[in-house]
Coordinates of C-alpha atoms in Angstrom, one line a residue:
Chain Y
M1 CA -29.8 -16.5 -47.7
P2 CA -27.8 -13.9 -45.7
E3 CA -24.8 -12.5 -47.6
R4 CA -22.3 -12.1 -44.8
V5 CA -20.3 -15.1 -45.9
V6 CA -16.8 -15.4 -44.6
I7 CA -15.7 -18.3 -46.6
S8 CA -17.1 -21.0 -48.8
F9 CA -16.3 -24.6 -48.3
V10 CA -16.8 -27.8 -50.2
C11 CA -19.0 -30.3 -48.2
P12 CA -16.7 -33.3 -47.5
N13 CA -19.8 -35.5 -47.7
C14 CA -21.4 -34.5 -51.0
G15 CA -19.1 -32.0 -52.7
A16 CA -21.7 -29.2 -52.7
E17 CA -20.8 -25.6 -51.7
V18 CA -21.3 -24.7 -48.0
N19 CA -21.3 -21.1 -47.0
A20 CA -20.2 -20.2 -43.5
L21 CA -21.3 -17.1 -41.6
E22 CA -18.7 -15.2 -39.6
G23 CA -18.4 -16.1 -35.9
H24 CA -20.0 -19.5 -36.3
T25 CA -18.4 -22.9 -36.2
N26 CA -21.4 -25.2 -36.7
V27 CA -22.8 -25.3 -40.2
Q28 CA -25.1 -27.6 -42.2
C29 CA -24.7 -28.5 -45.8
G30 CA -27.8 -27.2 -47.7
Y31 CA -27.7 -30.0 -50.2
C32 CA -27.1 -33.2 -48.2
G33 CA -28.0 -31.9 -44.7
S34 CA -24.7 -33.1 -43.1
R35 CA -23.8 -31.2 -40.0
L36 CA -20.2 -29.9 -40.2
L37 CA -17.7 -28.3 -37.9
I38 CA -15.4 -25.4 -39.0
T39 CA -11.9 -25.9 -37.5
E40 CA -11.5 -22.2 -36.6
R41 CA -13.9 -19.5 -35.6
L42 CA -13.6 -16.4 -37.8
G43 CA -14.8 -13.0 -36.6
M44 CA -17.8 -12.8 -34.4
P45 CA -21.5 -13.2 -35.1
R46 CA -23.3 -10.1 -36.4
I47 CA -27.0 -9.6 -36.2
F48 CA -29.4 -6.8 -37.0
S49 CA -33.0 -5.9 -36.4
R50 CA -35.3 -4.5 -39.1
P51 CA -36.6 -1.0 -38.7
V52 CA -40.3 -1.0 -37.9
V53 CA -41.2 2.6 -37.2
K54 CA -43.0 4.0 -40.3
N55 CA -43.4 7.6 -39.4
P56 CA -40.3 9.0 -37.6
R57 CA -41.2 12.6 -38.7
G58 CA -44.6 12.2 -36.9
I59 CA -42.8 11.0 -33.7
I60 CA -40.4 13.9 -33.8
K61 CA -43.2 16.5 -34.4
S62 CA -45.4 15.0 -31.7
I63 CA -42.6 15.7 -29.2
A64 CA -40.8 18.8 -30.6
G65 CA -44.1 20.5 -31.7
K66 CA -45.6 21.1 -35.1
D67 CA -43.5 24.2 -35.7
A68 CA -40.3 22.1 -35.6
K69 CA -38.4 22.3 -38.8
I70 CA -36.7 19.0 -39.6
I71 CA -33.4 19.7 -41.4
D72 CA -32.4 16.1 -42.1
L73 CA -33.5 12.6 -41.1
D74 CA -31.4 9.5 -41.7
L75 CA -31.7 5.9 -40.8
L76 CA -28.5 4.5 -39.4
F77 CA -27.4 1.1 -38.3
I78 CA -25.2 1.6 -35.2
P79 CA -23.1 -1.4 -34.1
M80 CA -23.1 -2.4 -30.5
I81 CA -21.0 -5.2 -29.1
K82 CA -22.3 -7.4 -26.3
L83 CA -19.4 -9.1 -24.6
R84 CA -19.6 -12.1 -22.3
A85 CA -16.7 -13.6 -20.4
E86 CA -16.0 -15.6 -17.3
I87 CA -13.5 -13.9 -15.0
I88 CA -11.5 -16.3 -12.9
G89 CA -8.7 -15.9 -10.4
W90 CA -8.3 -14.6 -6.8
I91 CA -8.3 -11.4 -4.9
H92 CA -6.6 -10.7 -1.6
G93 CA -6.9 -7.4 0.2
Y94 CA -6.8 -5.6 3.5
K95 CA -8.2 -2.3 4.6
K96 CA -7.1 -0.6 7.8
G97 CA -9.7 0.5 10.2
E98 CA -10.0 3.7 12.0
V99 CA -9.1 3.9 15.7
K100 CA -11.9 5.6 17.6
K101 CA -11.6 6.7 21.2
D102 CA -14.7 5.8 23.1
Y103 CA -16.2 5.5 26.6
Y104 CA -17.0 2.1 28.0
Y105 CA -17.8 0.7 31.4
D106 CA -15.4 -1.4 33.3
S107 CA -17.2 -3.6 35.9
S108 CA -13.9 -4.5 37.7
G109 CA -13.2 -0.8 38.3
G110 CA -9.6 -1.0 37.0
S111 CA -8.5 1.5 34.4
Q112 CA -8.2 0.0 30.9
T113 CA -7.4 3.1 28.8
N114 CA -6.0 2.7 25.3
S115 CA -7.0 -1.0 25.0
L116 CA -8.6 -2.3 21.9
Y117 CA -12.0 -3.7 22.3
S118 CA -15.1 -4.2 20.2
G119 CA -18.7 -4.1 21.4
A120 CA -20.2 -2.6 24.5
Y121 CA -18.7 -3.4 27.9
P122 CA -21.5 -3.9 30.4
G123 CA -21.7 -2.3 33.9
G124 CA -19.1 -0.8 36.2
S125 CA -17.2 2.5 36.1
S126 CA -16.4 4.4 33.0
A127 CA -13.0 4.7 31.3
I128 CA -11.7 5.9 27.9
G129 CA -10.8 3.2 25.4
A130 CA -10.2 2.8 21.7
R131 CA -11.6 0.5 19.1
V132 CA -10.9 -0.2 15.5
V133 CA -13.8 0.5 13.2
G134 CA -14.2 -0.4 9.5
E135 CA -11.3 -2.9 9.2
K136 CA -11.9 -5.2 6.2
R137 CA -10.2 -8.3 4.8
V138 CA -10.9 -10.2 1.7
K139 CA -9.3 -13.4 0.5
K140 CA -11.3 -15.3 -2.0
K141 CA -11.5 -16.9 -5.4
V142 CA -13.3 -15.2 -8.2
R143 CA -15.4 -16.9 -10.7
R144 CA -18.0 -14.6 -12.2
I145 CA -19.7 -14.7 -15.6
L146 CA -20.1 -11.1 -16.7
E147 CA -21.7 -9.4 -19.6
M148 CA -21.2 -5.9 -20.8
R149 CA -22.1 -3.6 -23.7
I150 CA -19.5 -1.8 -25.7
D151 CA -20.7 1.2 -27.7
P152 CA -18.2 1.8 -30.4
S153 CA -20.1 4.9 -31.6
N154 CA -20.1 6.5 -28.1
F155 CA -18.4 9.6 -29.5
Y156 CA -21.4 10.4 -31.6
R157 CA -24.0 10.2 -28.8
F158 CA -26.8 8.3 -30.4
G159 CA -28.0 6.9 -27.0
I160 CA -27.9 3.3 -28.1
E161 CA -27.1 2.2 -24.6
R162 CA -30.8 2.8 -23.9
I163 CA -31.9 0.3 -26.5
K164 CA -33.6 -2.8 -25.0
L165 CA -32.1 -5.7 -26.9
K166 CA -34.3 -8.4 -25.3
E167 CA -37.4 -6.9 -26.9
K168 CA -36.1 -7.1 -30.4
K169 CA -36.1 -9.7 -33.1
F170 CA -32.7 -10.2 -34.7
E171 CA -31.6 -11.9 -37.8
P172 CA -28.1 -12.6 -39.3
Y173 CA -26.4 -9.5 -40.7
D174 CA -26.9 -9.1 -44.4
D175 CA -24.4 -7.1 -46.5
N176 CA -26.9 -6.5 -49.3
L177 CA -30.1 -5.9 -47.3
L178 CA -28.9 -3.3 -44.7
P179 CA -27.8 -0.5 -47.2
Q180 CA -31.3 -0.7 -48.7
F181 CA -32.7 0.6 -45.3
G182 CA -30.0 3.1 -44.4
N183 CA -26.3 3.8 -43.7
V184 CA -24.3 1.3 -41.8
F185 CA -21.6 2.4 -39.3
D186 CA -18.4 0.3 -39.4
L187 CA -16.6 -0.7 -36.3
P188 CA -13.7 1.7 -35.8
L189 CA -11.4 -0.9 -34.2
S190 CA -10.7 -4.6 -34.7
I191 CA -12.7 -7.2 -32.9
K192 CA -9.7 -8.4 -30.9
E193 CA -9.2 -4.8 -29.6
Y194 CA -12.8 -4.7 -28.5
L195 CA -12.4 -8.0 -26.7
K196 CA -9.3 -6.9 -24.9
Q197 CA -10.9 -3.6 -24.0
G198 CA -14.0 -5.4 -22.7
E199 CA -11.9 -7.9 -20.7
D200 CA -10.0 -5.0 -19.0
T201 CA -13.2 -3.3 -18.2
L202 CA -14.8 -6.4 -16.7
I203 CA -11.7 -7.0 -14.5
S204 CA -11.5 -3.4 -13.4
N205 CA -15.2 -3.6 -12.4
I206 CA -14.2 -6.3 -9.9
T207 CA -10.9 -4.7 -8.7
G208 CA -12.5 -1.3 -8.6
E209 CA -14.6 -2.3 -5.7
Y210 CA -11.4 -2.4 -3.6
S211 CA -9.8 0.8 -4.8
G212 CA -8.5 2.7 -1.8
W213 CA -7.7 -0.4 0.2
D214 CA -4.3 -0.4 1.9
E215 CA -3.2 -3.7 0.5
F216 CA -4.7 -5.3 -2.6
K217 CA -3.4 -8.1 -4.8
W218 CA -5.2 -9.8 -7.6
N219 CA -4.7 -12.3 -10.3
L220 CA -7.7 -12.3 -12.7
R221 CA -8.1 -13.4 -16.2
A222 CA -11.0 -13.9 -18.7
I223 CA -11.8 -17.3 -20.2
K224 CA -14.6 -18.2 -22.6
K225 CA -14.8 -14.8 -24.1
S226 CA -17.6 -14.4 -26.7
A227 CA -19.2 -11.4 -28.3
I228 CA -22.0 -10.6 -30.7
V229 CA -22.3 -7.4 -32.7
Y230 CA -25.9 -6.0 -32.8
Y231 CA -26.7 -3.6 -35.5
C232 CA -29.5 -1.4 -34.2
P233 CA -31.5 0.8 -36.5
V234 CA -31.7 4.4 -35.3
Y235 CA -33.3 7.5 -36.8
F236 CA -31.1 10.4 -36.4
S237 CA -32.4 13.9 -37.1
R238 CA -31.3 17.5 -36.8
L239 CA -34.1 20.0 -36.5
E240 CA -34.9 23.6 -35.4
V241 CA -37.5 24.6 -32.9
A242 CA -38.0 28.4 -32.6
G243 CA -34.6 29.0 -34.0
V244 CA -32.8 26.6 -31.6
P245 CA -31.1 23.7 -33.2
Y246 CA -31.9 20.2 -31.8
T247 CA -30.7 16.7 -32.4
Y248 CA -33.0 13.7 -32.0
S249 CA -32.3 10.0 -32.1
I250 CA -35.1 7.5 -32.2
D251 CA -35.0 3.7 -31.9
A252 CA -36.3 2.6 -35.3
V253 CA -37.9 -0.6 -33.8
S254 CA -39.7 0.6 -30.7
G255 CA -40.1 4.3 -31.6
E256 CA -38.6 5.3 -28.3
V257 CA -36.7 8.6 -28.2
L258 CA -33.1 7.9 -27.2
I259 CA -31.5 11.3 -27.4
R260 CA -33.3 14.7 -27.5
E261 CA -31.0 17.6 -26.9
A262 CA -30.7 21.2 -27.9
V263 CA -27.5 22.1 -29.6
V264 CA -26.4 25.1 -27.5
H265 CA -23.2 26.9 -28.3
K266 CA -22.5 27.9 -24.7
K267 CA -21.0 31.4 -24.2
E268 CA -18.2 31.3 -21.6
R269 CA -19.3 33.3 -18.6
R270 CA -16.6 35.3 -17.0
V271 CA -16.4 34.5 -13.4
I272 CA -14.5 36.9 -11.2
K273 CA -13.3 35.2 -8.1
L274 CA -12.6 37.7 -5.3
N275 CA -9.9 36.8 -2.9
P276 CA -11.3 37.6 0.6
L277 CA -7.9 38.8 1.6
Y278 CA -7.7 41.5 -1.0
A279 CA -11.3 42.4 -0.3
I280 CA -10.5 43.0 3.4
I281 CA -7.3 45.0 2.5
G282 CA -9.3 47.2 0.2
L283 CA -12.1 47.6 2.8
A284 CA -9.5 48.4 5.4
G285 CA -7.9 51.1 3.2
V286 CA -11.2 52.8 2.6
T287 CA -12.2 52.6 6.3
I288 CA -8.9 54.0 7.5
S289 CA -9.1 56.9 5.2
V290 CA -12.7 57.8 6.1
L291 CA -12.9 56.8 9.8
P292 CA -10.5 59.3 11.5
S293 CA -12.9 62.1 10.6
V294 CA -15.9 60.2 12.0
I295 CA -14.6 58.4 15.1
G296 CA -11.3 59.9 15.9
R297 CA -7.7 58.7 15.5
G298 CA -7.6 56.5 18.6
W299 CA -10.5 54.3 17.5
T300 CA -9.3 54.2 14.0
L301 CA -6.0 52.8 15.2
L302 CA -7.8 50.1 17.1
V303 CA -9.9 49.2 14.1
G304 CA -6.8 49.2 11.9
L305 CA -5.0 46.8 14.3
A306 CA -8.1 44.5 14.4
V307 CA -8.2 44.4 10.6
L308 CA -4.5 43.6 10.5
F309 CA -5.0 40.7 13.0
L310 CA -7.8 39.4 10.8
I311 CA -5.6 39.5 7.7
W312 CA -2.8 37.7 9.7
E313 CA -5.3 35.0 10.7
L314 CA -6.6 34.5 7.2
Q315 CA -3.1 34.2 5.8
Y316 CA -1.3 32.2 8.5
G317 CA -3.9 31.2 11.0
T318 CA -4.5 27.5 11.8
E319 CA -7.6 25.8 10.4
Chain S
M1 CA -3.7 -20.2 -39.6
G2 CA -4.9 -18.7 -42.9
Q3 CA -8.3 -19.2 -44.4
N4 CA -7.0 -21.9 -46.7
D5 CA -6.0 -24.0 -43.7
I6 CA -9.5 -24.0 -42.3
K7 CA -11.3 -27.2 -42.9
L8 CA -14.8 -28.6 -42.5
I9 CA -15.1 -31.8 -40.5
P10 CA -18.3 -33.9 -40.5
F11 CA -19.9 -34.0 -37.1
R12 CA -19.7 -37.8 -37.0
C13 CA -18.3 -40.1 -34.3
P14 CA -14.8 -41.1 -35.5
E15 CA -15.5 -44.5 -33.9
C16 CA -18.9 -45.6 -35.0
G17 CA -19.9 -43.0 -37.6
E18 CA -23.0 -41.8 -35.8
E19 CA -24.0 -38.2 -36.4
I20 CA -23.4 -36.0 -33.3
D21 CA -25.7 -33.2 -32.1
S22 CA -23.9 -30.2 -30.7
K23 CA -24.3 -26.6 -29.7
E24 CA -22.2 -23.7 -30.9
E25 CA -20.4 -23.3 -27.6
D26 CA -19.4 -27.0 -27.2
C27 CA -15.8 -27.9 -27.1
V28 CA -16.0 -31.6 -26.3
Y29 CA -18.5 -33.8 -28.0
F30 CA -20.0 -37.2 -27.0
C31 CA -21.4 -39.9 -29.2
S32 CA -24.8 -41.0 -27.9
V33 CA -24.3 -44.5 -29.3
C34 CA -20.7 -45.6 -28.4
G35 CA -20.1 -43.0 -25.7
L36 CA -16.8 -41.8 -27.1
G37 CA -15.7 -38.3 -26.3
F38 CA -13.7 -36.2 -28.7
Q39 CA -12.4 -32.7 -29.1
L40 CA -11.0 -30.7 -31.9
E41 CA -7.2 -30.5 -32.1
V42 CA -6.0 -28.3 -35.0
D43 CA -8.0 -29.9 -37.8
R44 CA -9.0 -33.3 -36.5
F45 CA -11.0 -34.9 -33.7
K46 CA -8.9 -36.3 -30.9
K47 CA -10.3 -38.9 -28.5
V48 CA -11.0 -38.0 -24.9
D49 CA -11.3 -40.6 -22.2
V50 CA -14.8 -40.7 -20.8
I51 CA -16.3 -42.6 -17.8
Y52 CA -20.0 -42.6 -17.3
A53 CA -20.4 -43.0 -13.6
K54 CA -22.9 -45.4 -12.0
P55 CA -25.0 -43.7 -9.4
L56 CA -23.9 -44.7 -5.9
K57 CA -27.0 -43.3 -4.2
E58 CA -30.4 -44.9 -4.4
V59 CA -32.1 -43.0 -7.2
G60 CA -35.1 -45.2 -7.8
K61 CA -36.8 -44.9 -11.1
R62 CA -36.0 -41.2 -11.4
P63 CA -34.7 -40.1 -14.8
L64 CA -30.9 -39.4 -14.8
Y65 CA -29.3 -36.5 -16.6
Y66 CA -25.6 -37.0 -17.3
L67 CA -23.5 -33.9 -17.1
P68 CA -19.8 -33.8 -18.0
M69 CA -17.0 -32.9 -15.5
W70 CA -13.3 -32.8 -16.1
Q71 CA -11.4 -35.1 -13.8
I72 CA -7.8 -34.0 -13.7
Q73 CA -5.0 -35.9 -12.0
T74 CA -2.4 -33.4 -10.8
T75 CA 0.8 -33.4 -8.9
I76 CA 1.3 -30.2 -6.8
S77 CA 4.4 -29.0 -5.2
I78 CA 5.2 -25.9 -3.3
K79 CA 8.8 -24.6 -3.1
E80 CA 8.5 -22.6 0.1
Q81 CA 7.8 -24.1 3.5
Y82 CA 4.8 -22.8 5.4
S83 CA 3.6 -23.6 8.9
L84 CA 0.1 -24.9 8.4
N85 CA -1.3 -26.8 11.2
Y86 CA -4.6 -28.5 11.7
Q87 CA -6.0 -25.6 13.7
D88 CA -5.4 -23.4 10.6
I89 CA -7.7 -25.5 8.5
P90 CA -11.5 -24.7 8.7
E91 CA -13.9 -27.2 10.1
E92 CA -15.6 -28.0 6.8
L93 CA -12.3 -29.2 5.4
L94 CA -11.0 -30.7 8.6
I95 CA -13.8 -33.2 8.6
N96 CA -12.1 -34.9 5.7
R97 CA -8.9 -36.4 7.3
R98 CA -7.3 -37.4 4.1
F99 CA -7.6 -34.0 2.7
S100 CA -6.4 -32.2 5.9
K101 CA -3.4 -34.5 5.9
L102 CA -2.7 -33.7 2.3
L103 CA -2.9 -30.0 2.8
T104 CA -0.7 -29.9 6.0
G105 CA 1.8 -32.2 4.3
L106 CA 1.9 -30.1 1.2
F107 CA 2.5 -26.8 3.1
K108 CA 4.9 -28.0 5.8
D109 CA 7.4 -30.2 4.0
R110 CA 9.9 -28.5 1.8
N111 CA 9.5 -29.6 -1.9
A112 CA 6.7 -32.0 -0.9
E113 CA 4.7 -33.4 -3.8
K114 CA 1.1 -34.4 -3.4
K115 CA -1.3 -35.9 -5.9
M116 CA -4.7 -34.3 -6.1
I117 CA -7.7 -35.1 -8.3
F118 CA -9.7 -32.1 -9.3
F119 CA -13.2 -32.2 -10.6
V120 CA -14.1 -29.2 -12.7
P121 CA -17.6 -28.9 -14.2
A122 CA -17.4 -28.9 -18.0
F123 CA -21.0 -28.1 -18.6
G124 CA -22.1 -24.5 -19.1
I125 CA -22.8 -22.8 -15.8
T126 CA -24.3 -19.5 -14.6
N127 CA -23.3 -17.5 -11.6
R128 CA -25.9 -19.4 -9.6
Y129 CA -23.7 -22.5 -9.6
Q130 CA -21.6 -21.3 -6.7
L131 CA -24.6 -20.6 -4.5
M132 CA -25.2 -24.2 -3.6
D133 CA -23.0 -27.2 -2.8
E134 CA -20.6 -26.9 -5.8
P135 CA -20.2 -30.6 -6.5
G136 CA -16.9 -30.0 -8.3
F137 CA -15.3 -28.5 -5.2
Q138 CA -16.8 -31.2 -2.9
F139 CA -15.6 -34.0 -5.2
T140 CA -12.1 -32.5 -5.2
V141 CA -12.0 -32.3 -1.4
D142 CA -13.3 -35.9 -1.1
P143 CA -12.9 -37.7 -4.4
P144 CA -15.5 -40.4 -5.1
K145 CA -14.6 -43.8 -6.4
L146 CA -16.4 -43.7 -9.8
I147 CA -17.7 -47.0 -11.1
G148 CA -18.2 -47.0 -14.9
T149 CA -21.4 -47.9 -16.5
T150 CA -22.7 -48.2 -20.1
P151 CA -22.5 -45.0 -22.2
K152 CA -25.3 -42.5 -21.7
H153 CA -26.6 -39.5 -23.5
M154 CA -24.7 -36.5 -22.3
I155 CA -24.6 -32.8 -23.3
G156 CA -21.4 -31.4 -24.8
A157 CA -18.7 -29.9 -22.6
E158 CA -18.3 -26.1 -22.9
Y159 CA -14.9 -26.0 -21.2
T160 CA -11.8 -27.3 -23.0
H161 CA -9.2 -29.2 -20.9
K162 CA -7.1 -25.9 -21.1
D163 CA -9.9 -24.0 -19.4
A164 CA -10.2 -26.8 -16.9
K165 CA -6.5 -26.5 -16.0
E166 CA -6.9 -22.8 -15.4
L167 CA -9.9 -23.5 -13.2
T168 CA -7.9 -26.2 -11.3
R169 CA -5.4 -23.6 -10.2
V170 CA -8.2 -21.2 -9.1
M171 CA -9.8 -24.0 -7.2
F172 CA -6.6 -24.9 -5.4
L173 CA -6.1 -21.3 -4.4
S174 CA -9.7 -21.1 -3.2
I175 CA -9.1 -24.2 -1.0
Q176 CA -6.1 -22.5 0.6
A177 CA -8.1 -19.3 0.9
H178 CA -10.1 -21.1 3.5
T179 CA -7.0 -21.6 5.6
R180 CA -5.2 -19.0 7.6
V181 CA -2.0 -19.3 5.6
D182 CA -1.4 -16.9 2.7
I183 CA 0.2 -18.7 -0.2
L184 CA -1.0 -16.5 -3.0
N185 CA 2.5 -15.4 -3.9
A186 CA 3.9 -18.9 -3.4
D187 CA 5.7 -20.7 -6.2
I188 CA 3.2 -23.5 -6.8
D189 CA 4.0 -26.0 -9.4
F190 CA 1.1 -27.9 -11.1
V191 CA 1.9 -30.9 -13.2
F192 CA -1.2 -32.2 -14.9
R193 CA -0.8 -35.9 -15.2
R194 CA -4.0 -37.2 -16.7
Y195 CA -7.4 -35.9 -17.6
R196 CA -10.7 -37.4 -18.6
I197 CA -14.3 -36.6 -18.7
A198 CA -16.5 -38.0 -15.9
G199 CA -20.2 -38.2 -16.8
I200 CA -21.9 -37.5 -13.5
P201 CA -25.6 -38.6 -13.1
F202 CA -27.9 -35.9 -11.7
Y203 CA -31.6 -36.3 -10.9
E204 CA -34.3 -33.8 -10.0
E205 CA -35.5 -33.5 -6.4
E206 CA -37.5 -30.7 -4.8
G207 CA -36.8 -28.3 -7.6
L208 CA -33.0 -28.9 -7.5
L209 CA -30.6 -31.1 -9.3
V210 CA -28.9 -33.6 -7.1
D211 CA -25.8 -35.7 -8.0
G212 CA -26.3 -39.4 -7.9
I213 CA -22.8 -40.0 -6.5
K214 CA -22.8 -38.1 -3.2
G215 CA -26.0 -36.2 -3.2
F216 CA -24.6 -32.6 -3.6
R217 CA -27.2 -30.2 -5.0
I218 CA -27.2 -27.4 -7.5
F219 CA -29.9 -25.0 -8.7
K220 CA -31.5 -25.9 -12.0
D221 CA -30.7 -22.4 -13.3
A222 CA -27.1 -22.9 -12.3
L223 CA -27.0 -24.7 -15.7
K224 CA -27.2 -22.6 -18.8
N225 CA -30.5 -23.4 -20.6
W226 CA -31.6 -26.2 -18.3
D227 CA -35.0 -26.7 -20.0
E228 CA -33.3 -27.2 -23.4
I229 CA -30.8 -29.6 -21.9
K230 CA -33.5 -31.6 -20.2
K231 CA -35.5 -31.9 -23.5
H232 CA -32.3 -32.8 -25.4
L233 CA -31.3 -35.5 -22.9
K234 CA -34.9 -36.9 -22.8
R235 CA -34.9 -37.2 -26.6
G236 CA -31.8 -39.3 -26.3
G237 CA -29.3 -36.7 -27.4
K238 CA -31.0 -36.1 -30.8

């Protein structure tokens, strides 16, 4: 019997104790078999998959090399939230097109400059016209069922977004069982906050398609929101290969390497950006001081004027 | 509501005592014996009116699968006055004279009130639902006269009447989105008069599901877990 019990009830049929798991509303009495409904949903369902990989050190050494020195290796259960919601409402937008001047043929021979047209004009004499390209309008209802993953441990970079959930067998979360395998990460925020965060992201995924439009109105909301917390077992290791520290994270079910990266303390490179204007002024100074002895004063004056013009162009010239 | 206020209610029909089979996502439950529909309100089951519609099309001996739809009687009024003429209404809606008249009347007359009956699917759908005929939308444009029949086995409804009201507003705006008039910012008043669940018979034809009332089609995978639903309904709701 899983231990993640939210609340214990008394079966209204037989009086036996009925334990309800969080996030579920349908329960069955273990004694009389009555099917029962809980009047309020508490929390959200949590599930986990058991670690299968027996030799994580072997996997790491097969990739990092036999000389790799494993400093530490831990099994962690990282929570990942899968949110599902139906986004309903409407969007209404308009995007201006670009006016493009174009040539077209006028069969009547009359001039039709600056008129708007679309498509080719067959036969006749040519004239300059303009057409609007890329004008877009949208006015429609939205009803989309969307799913997304929220990675609450994103900050730690375990790479759990790469875990394929469909290939795994999950069972109800068990408070007593999981610590026997490894450490369990808690959710840093409340479930409601994740649901709100997910709802905002799903809506912005839709409205984001229209960013940059000249006019855009929307009224969207999420209904039928549901979420499941998956606890995915991950081996996380720090190691050293030829003096370079590395971090590895491995899916403890499939053995797939999720993250493999060298921990490099990057030195800041000093980049000296040379302003071309100063370069030219410096060059001009050197040239003027050397040139008179080589090409004479007259030519030096001309070169000097040319350099001054160039500096003027760079500073104030039109693009 | 604290944990002490949370109760357990037996999944039994409040009318005949028959045990009800339901899924975790269900919000409205139907008794497979007496046909009663009920939903949870605070800590007790409240009765919901249900009509099991008789097929109006010739369906032969094909097995029928009843799916729930919310049927919501609404009075709509728009405060502003808009100039909406018949030429602003698209052809697919113009075919229906009654509906075109209703739309033009609603937009043109100041403070006009019009009654509309919305049909909102209450069964669990996928994004594929909108890719075919959308029976809910079609029934709203041209409401069928449903004739009741004996209670049938029906899957539970996944949308509460509150969800259905939200969807009703969206559906109305989507109807006007077909027209050339923009009323998205209009002050539209919806008064929900009555609601009930209509059990709509569907049958399988050429890999699709066809409704037995008007013959509108949906993809089978427009329903969440169609194979499970089919098995469940064939077993007689057990």
